[in-house]
CSV table of N, CA and C in Angstrom, one decimal:
chain,number,residue,atom,x,y,z
W,203,THR,N,108.5,4.8,-48.4
W,203,THR,CA,108.9,5.1,-49.8
W,203,THR,C,107.7,5.4,-50.7
W,204,CYS,N,108.0,6.0,-51.7
W,204,CYS,CA,107.0,6.4,-52.7
W,204,CYS,C,107.2,5.5,-53.9
W,205,SER,N,106.2,4.8,-54.3
W,205,SER,CA,106.3,4.0,-55.5
W,205,SER,C,105.2,4.4,-56.5
W,206,ILE,N,105.7,4.9,-57.6
W,206,ILE,CA,104.9,5.3,-58.7
W,206,ILE,C,105.1,4.4,-59.9
W,207,THR,N,104.0,3.8,-60.4
W,207,THR,CA,104.2,2.9,-61.5
W,207,THR,C,104.3,3.8,-62.8
W,208,PRO,N,105.0,3.3,-63.8
W,208,PRO,CA,105.1,4.0,-65.0
W,208,PRO,C,103.8,4.5,-65.7
W,209,SER,N,102.8,3.7,-65.4
W,209,SER,CA,101.5,4.1,-66.0
W,209,SER,C,100.9,5.4,-65.4
W,210,LYS,N,101.3,5.7,-64.2
W,210,LYS,CA,100.8,6.9,-63.6
W,210,LYS,C,101.6,8.2,-64.0
W,211,LEU,N,102.7,8.0,-64.6
W,211,LEU,CA,103.5,9.2,-65.0
W,211,LEU,C,102.9,9.8,-66.3
W,212,VAL,N,102.9,11.1,-66.3
W,212,VAL,CA,102.3,11.9,-67.4
W,212,VAL,C,103.4,12.1,-68.5
W,213,HIS,N,103.1,11.9,-69.7
W,213,HIS,CA,104.1,12.2,-70.8
W,213,HIS,C,104.2,13.7,-71.0
W,214,PHE,N,105.4,14.2,-71.1
W,214,PHE,CA,105.5,15.6,-71.3
W,214,PHE,C,105.2,15.9,-72.8
W,215,CYS,N,104.4,17.0,-73.0
W,215,CYS,CA,104.0,17.4,-74.4
W,215,CYS,C,104.2,18.9,-74.5
W,216,LYS,N,105.1,19.3,-75.4
W,216,LYS,CA,105.4,20.7,-75.6
W,216,LYS,C,104.1,21.4,-76.0
W,217,ASN,N,103.9,22.6,-75.6
W,217,ASN,CA,102.8,23.4,-76.0
W,217,ASN,C,102.7,23.6,-77.5
W,218,ASP,N,101.6,23.4,-78.0
W,218,ASP,CA,101.4,23.6,-79.5
W,218,ASP,C,100.2,24.4,-79.7
W,219,GLY,N,100.3,25.6,-80.3
W,219,GLY,CA,99.2,26.5,-80.6
W,219,GLY,C,98.2,25.9,-81.5
W,220,GLU,N,98.5,24.9,-82.2
W,220,GLU,CA,97.5,24.3,-83.1
W,220,GLU,C,96.5,23.4,-82.4
W,221,LEU,N,96.9,23.0,-81.1
W,221,LEU,CA,96.0,22.2,-80.4
W,221,LEU,C,94.7,22.9,-80.0
W,222,PHE,N,94.8,24.2,-79.6
W,222,PHE,CA,93.7,25.0,-79.2
W,222,PHE,C,93.7,26.3,-80.0
W,223,PRO,N,93.3,26.3,-81.3
W,223,PRO,CA,93.5,27.6,-82.1
W,223,PRO,C,92.6,28.7,-81.6
W,224,SER,N,91.5,28.4,-80.8
W,224,SER,CA,90.6,29.5,-80.4
W,224,SER,C,91.2,30.2,-79.2
W,225,ARG,N,92.2,29.7,-78.5
W,225,ARG,CA,92.8,30.3,-77.4
W,225,ARG,C,93.8,31.3,-77.8
W,226,GLU,N,93.8,32.5,-77.1
W,226,GLU,CA,94.9,33.5,-77.4
W,226,GLU,C,96.1,33.2,-76.6
W,227,ALA,N,97.2,33.6,-77.1
W,227,ALA,CA,98.5,33.4,-76.3
W,227,ALA,C,98.4,34.5,-75.2
W,228,PRO,N,99.0,34.2,-74.1
W,228,PRO,CA,99.0,35.2,-73.0
W,228,PRO,C,99.9,36.4,-73.4
W,229,GLU,N,99.5,37.6,-72.8
W,229,GLU,CA,100.2,38.8,-73.1
W,229,GLU,C,101.6,38.7,-72.5
W,230,SER,N,102.5,39.5,-73.1
W,230,SER,CA,103.9,39.6,-72.6
W,230,SER,C,103.9,40.1,-71.2
W,231,ARG,N,104.9,39.6,-70.4
W,231,ARG,CA,105.1,40.1,-69.1
W,231,ARG,C,106.1,41.2,-69.1
W,232,PRO,N,106.1,42.1,-68.0
W,232,PRO,CA,107.1,43.1,-68.0
W,232,PRO,C,108.5,42.5,-67.7
W,233,ILE,N,109.5,43.3,-68.0
W,233,ILE,CA,110.9,42.9,-67.7
W,233,ILE,C,111.3,43.5,-66.4
W,234,PHE,N,111.7,42.7,-65.5
W,234,PHE,CA,112.1,43.2,-64.1
W,234,PHE,C,113.5,43.6,-64.2
W,235,THR,N,113.8,44.8,-63.7
W,235,THR,CA,115.1,45.4,-63.7
W,235,THR,C,115.5,45.6,-62.3
W,236,PRO,N,116.4,44.7,-61.8
W,236,PRO,CA,116.7,44.8,-60.3
W,236,PRO,C,117.4,46.0,-60.0
W,237,ASP,N,118.1,46.7,-60.9
W,237,ASP,CA,118.9,47.9,-60.5
W,237,ASP,C,117.9,49.1,-60.2
W,238,LYS,N,116.8,49.1,-60.9
W,238,LYS,CA,115.8,50.2,-60.6
W,238,LYS,C,114.7,49.7,-59.7
W,239,GLY,N,114.5,48.4,-59.6
W,239,GLY,CA,113.5,47.9,-58.6
W,239,GLY,C,112.1,48.0,-59.1
W,240,ARG,N,111.9,48.2,-60.4
W,240,ARG,CA,110.5,48.3,-60.9
W,240,ARG,C,110.4,47.6,-62.2
W,241,ASP,N,109.2,47.4,-62.7
W,241,ASP,CA,108.9,46.7,-63.9
W,241,ASP,C,109.1,47.7,-65.1
W,242,GLU,N,109.6,47.2,-66.2
W,242,GLU,CA,109.7,48.0,-67.4
W,242,GLU,C,109.1,47.2,-68.6
W,243,PHE,N,108.5,47.9,-69.5
W,243,PHE,CA,107.9,47.3,-70.7
W,243,PHE,C,108.6,47.7,-71.9
W,244,LEU,N,108.7,46.8,-72.9
W,244,LEU,CA,109.4,47.2,-74.1
W,244,LEU,C,108.5,48.1,-75.0
W,245,THR,N,109.0,49.2,-75.4
W,245,THR,CA,108.3,50.2,-76.2
W,245,THR,C,108.4,49.7,-77.7
W,246,GLU,N,107.2,49.6,-78.3
W,246,GLU,CA,107.2,49.2,-79.7
W,246,GLU,C,107.4,50.4,-80.6
W,247,LYS,N,106.6,51.4,-80.3
W,247,LYS,CA,106.6,52.7,-81.1
W,247,LYS,C,105.9,53.8,-80.4
W,248,ILE,N,106.1,55.0,-80.9
W,248,ILE,CA,105.3,56.2,-80.4
W,248,ILE,C,104.2,56.4,-81.5
W,249,VAL,N,103.0,56.5,-81.0
W,249,VAL,CA,101.9,56.6,-81.9
W,249,VAL,C,101.5,58.0,-82.2
W,250,GLU,N,101.5,58.9,-81.2
W,250,GLU,CA,101.1,60.2,-81.3
W,250,GLU,C,101.8,61.1,-80.3
W,251,SER,N,101.7,62.4,-80.5
W,251,SER,CA,102.3,63.3,-79.5
W,251,SER,C,101.3,64.5,-79.3
W,252,ARG,N,101.4,65.1,-78.1
W,252,ARG,CA,100.6,66.2,-77.8
W,252,ARG,C,101.3,67.1,-76.8
W,253,ARG,N,100.9,68.4,-76.8
W,253,ARG,CA,101.5,69.4,-75.9
W,253,ARG,C,100.7,69.4,-74.6
W,254,ARG,N,101.4,69.3,-73.5
W,254,ARG,CA,100.8,69.4,-72.2
W,254,ARG,C,101.6,70.3,-71.3
W,255,GLY,N,100.9,71.4,-70.9
W,255,GLY,CA,101.7,72.4,-70.1
W,255,GLY,C,102.9,73.0,-70.9
W,256,ARG,N,104.0,72.9,-70.3
W,256,ARG,CA,105.2,73.4,-70.9
W,256,ARG,C,106.0,72.2,-71.6
W,257,GLY,N,105.5,71.0,-71.5
W,257,GLY,CA,106.2,69.9,-72.1
W,257,GLY,C,105.4,69.1,-73.1
W,258,TRP,N,105.9,68.0,-73.5
W,258,TRP,CA,105.2,67.1,-74.4
W,258,TRP,C,104.9,65.8,-73.8
W,259,GLN,N,103.8,65.2,-74.3
W,259,GLN,CA,103.5,63.8,-74.0
W,259,GLN,C,103.4,63.0,-75.2
W,260,TYR,N,103.7,61.7,-75.1
W,260,TYR,CA,103.7,60.8,-76.3
W,260,TYR,C,102.9,59.6,-76.0
W,261,LEU,N,102.1,59.2,-77.0
W,261,LEU,CA,101.3,58.0,-76.8
W,261,LEU,C,102.1,56.8,-77.2
W,262,VAL,N,102.4,55.9,-76.2
W,262,VAL,CA,103.4,54.8,-76.3
W,262,VAL,C,102.6,53.5,-76.5
W,263,SER,N,103.1,52.7,-77.5
W,263,SER,CA,102.6,51.4,-77.8
W,263,SER,C,103.6,50.4,-77.4
W,264,TYR,N,103.2,49.4,-76.6
W,264,TYR,CA,104.1,48.4,-76.0
W,264,TYR,C,104.1,47.1,-76.8
W,265,VAL,N,105.3,46.5,-76.9
W,265,VAL,CA,105.5,45.2,-77.6
W,265,VAL,C,104.6,44.1,-76.9
W,266,GLY,N,103.8,43.4,-77.7
W,266,GLY,CA,103.0,42.3,-77.1
W,266,GLY,C,101.6,42.8,-76.6
W,267,PHE,N,101.3,44.1,-76.6
W,267,PHE,CA,100.1,44.6,-76.1
W,267,PHE,C,99.3,45.3,-77.2
W,268,GLY,N,98.0,45.2,-77.1
W,268,GLY,CA,97.1,45.9,-78.1
W,268,GLY,C,97.0,47.4,-77.9
W,269,PRO,N,96.3,48.1,-78.8
W,269,PRO,CA,96.1,49.5,-78.7
W,269,PRO,C,95.4,49.9,-77.4
W,270,GLY,N,94.6,49.0,-76.8
W,270,GLY,CA,93.9,49.3,-75.5
W,270,GLY,C,94.9,49.6,-74.4
W,271,HIS,N,96.1,49.1,-74.5
W,271,HIS,CA,97.1,49.3,-73.5
W,271,HIS,C,98.1,50.5,-73.7
W,272,ASP,N,97.9,51.2,-74.8
W,272,ASP,CA,98.7,52.4,-75.1
W,272,ASP,C,98.5,53.4,-74.0
W,273,GLU,N,99.5,54.2,-73.7
W,273,GLU,CA,99.4,55.2,-72.6
W,273,GLU,C,100.2,56.4,-73.0
W,274,TRP,N,99.7,57.5,-72.5
W,274,TRP,CA,100.4,58.8,-72.6
W,274,TRP,C,101.5,58.9,-71.6
W,275,LEU,N,102.7,59.2,-72.0
W,275,LEU,CA,103.8,59.4,-71.0
W,275,LEU,C,104.5,60.7,-71.3
W,276,ALA,N,105.0,61.4,-70.3
W,276,ALA,CA,105.7,62.6,-70.4
W,276,ALA,C,107.1,62.3,-71.0
W,277,SER,N,107.6,63.3,-71.7
W,277,SER,CA,108.9,63.1,-72.3
W,277,SER,C,110.0,62.8,-71.3
W,278,LYS,N,109.9,63.3,-70.1
W,278,LYS,CA,110.9,63.0,-69.0
W,278,LYS,C,111.0,61.5,-68.8
W,279,LYS,N,109.8,60.7,-68.9
W,279,LYS,CA,109.8,59.3,-68.7
W,279,LYS,C,110.4,58.5,-69.8
W,280,LEU,N,110.6,59.2,-71.0
W,280,LEU,CA,111.1,58.5,-72.2
W,280,LEU,C,112.5,58.9,-72.5
W,281,GLU,N,113.3,59.3,-71.5
W,281,GLU,CA,114.7,59.7,-71.8
W,281,GLU,C,115.4,58.4,-72.2
W,282,GLU,N,116.3,58.6,-73.2
W,282,GLU,CA,117.1,57.5,-73.8
W,282,GLU,C,116.2,56.3,-74.3
W,283,ASN,N,115.1,56.7,-74.9
W,283,ASN,CA,114.2,55.7,-75.5
W,283,ASN,C,114.3,55.7,-77.0
W,284,ALA,N,114.7,54.5,-77.6
W,284,ALA,CA,114.9,54.5,-79.0
W,284,ALA,C,113.6,54.8,-79.8
W,285,ALA,N,112.4,54.4,-79.3
W,285,ALA,CA,111.2,54.7,-80.0
W,285,ALA,C,110.9,56.2,-80.1
W,286,LEU,N,111.3,56.9,-79.1
W,286,LEU,CA,111.1,58.4,-79.1
W,286,LEU,C,112.1,59.0,-80.1
W,287,GLU,N,113.3,58.5,-80.1
W,287,GLU,CA,114.3,59.0,-81.1
W,287,GLU,C,113.8,58.8,-82.5
W,288,VAL,N,113.2,57.7,-82.8
W,288,VAL,CA,112.6,57.4,-84.1
W,288,VAL,C,111.5,58.3,-84.4
W,289,TRP,N,110.6,58.6,-83.5
W,289,TRP,CA,109.5,59.4,-83.6
W,289,TRP,C,109.9,60.9,-83.9
W,290,LEU,N,110.9,61.4,-83.1
W,290,LEU,CA,111.4,62.7,-83.3
W,290,LEU,C,112.1,62.9,-84.7
W,291,THR,N,112.8,61.9,-85.1
W,291,THR,CA,113.4,61.9,-86.4
W,291,THR,C,112.4,62.0,-87.6
W,292,GLY,N,111.4,61.2,-87.5
W,292,GLY,CA,110.4,61.2,-88.5
W,292,GLY,C,109.3,62.3,-88.5
W,293,ASN,N,109.2,62.9,-87.3
W,293,ASN,CA,108.1,63.9,-87.2
W,293,ASN,C,108.7,65.3,-86.8
W,294,GLY,N,110.0,65.5,-86.9
W,294,GLY,CA,110.6,66.7,-86.5
W,294,GLY,C,110.8,66.8,-85.0
W,295,SER,N,111.8,67.5,-84.5
W,295,SER,CA,112.0,67.6,-83.1
W,295,SER,C,111.0,68.5,-82.5
W,296,ASP,N,110.3,68.1,-81.5
W,296,ASP,CA,109.3,68.9,-80.8
W,296,ASP,C,109.9,69.7,-79.8
């Protein structure tokens, strides 16, 4: 049998950001979508657009990630994306 005295048990303490103010919170994790079998990230907004070949690419900013993680995606990869619809509404349909 295992006998643990109450003095050996650790008291649960909820994480508190004020305990270590110099530490950054971890970045957001991708959302796993079992129907597609790949990770997806939440799009915060479209930052810029550019013409590439016969199509368009958009600079995508993700929720919970800094500008260093922004990436250019082809319009085909942004089908049914609310951030792209907002961008096209505010900047004219490309």
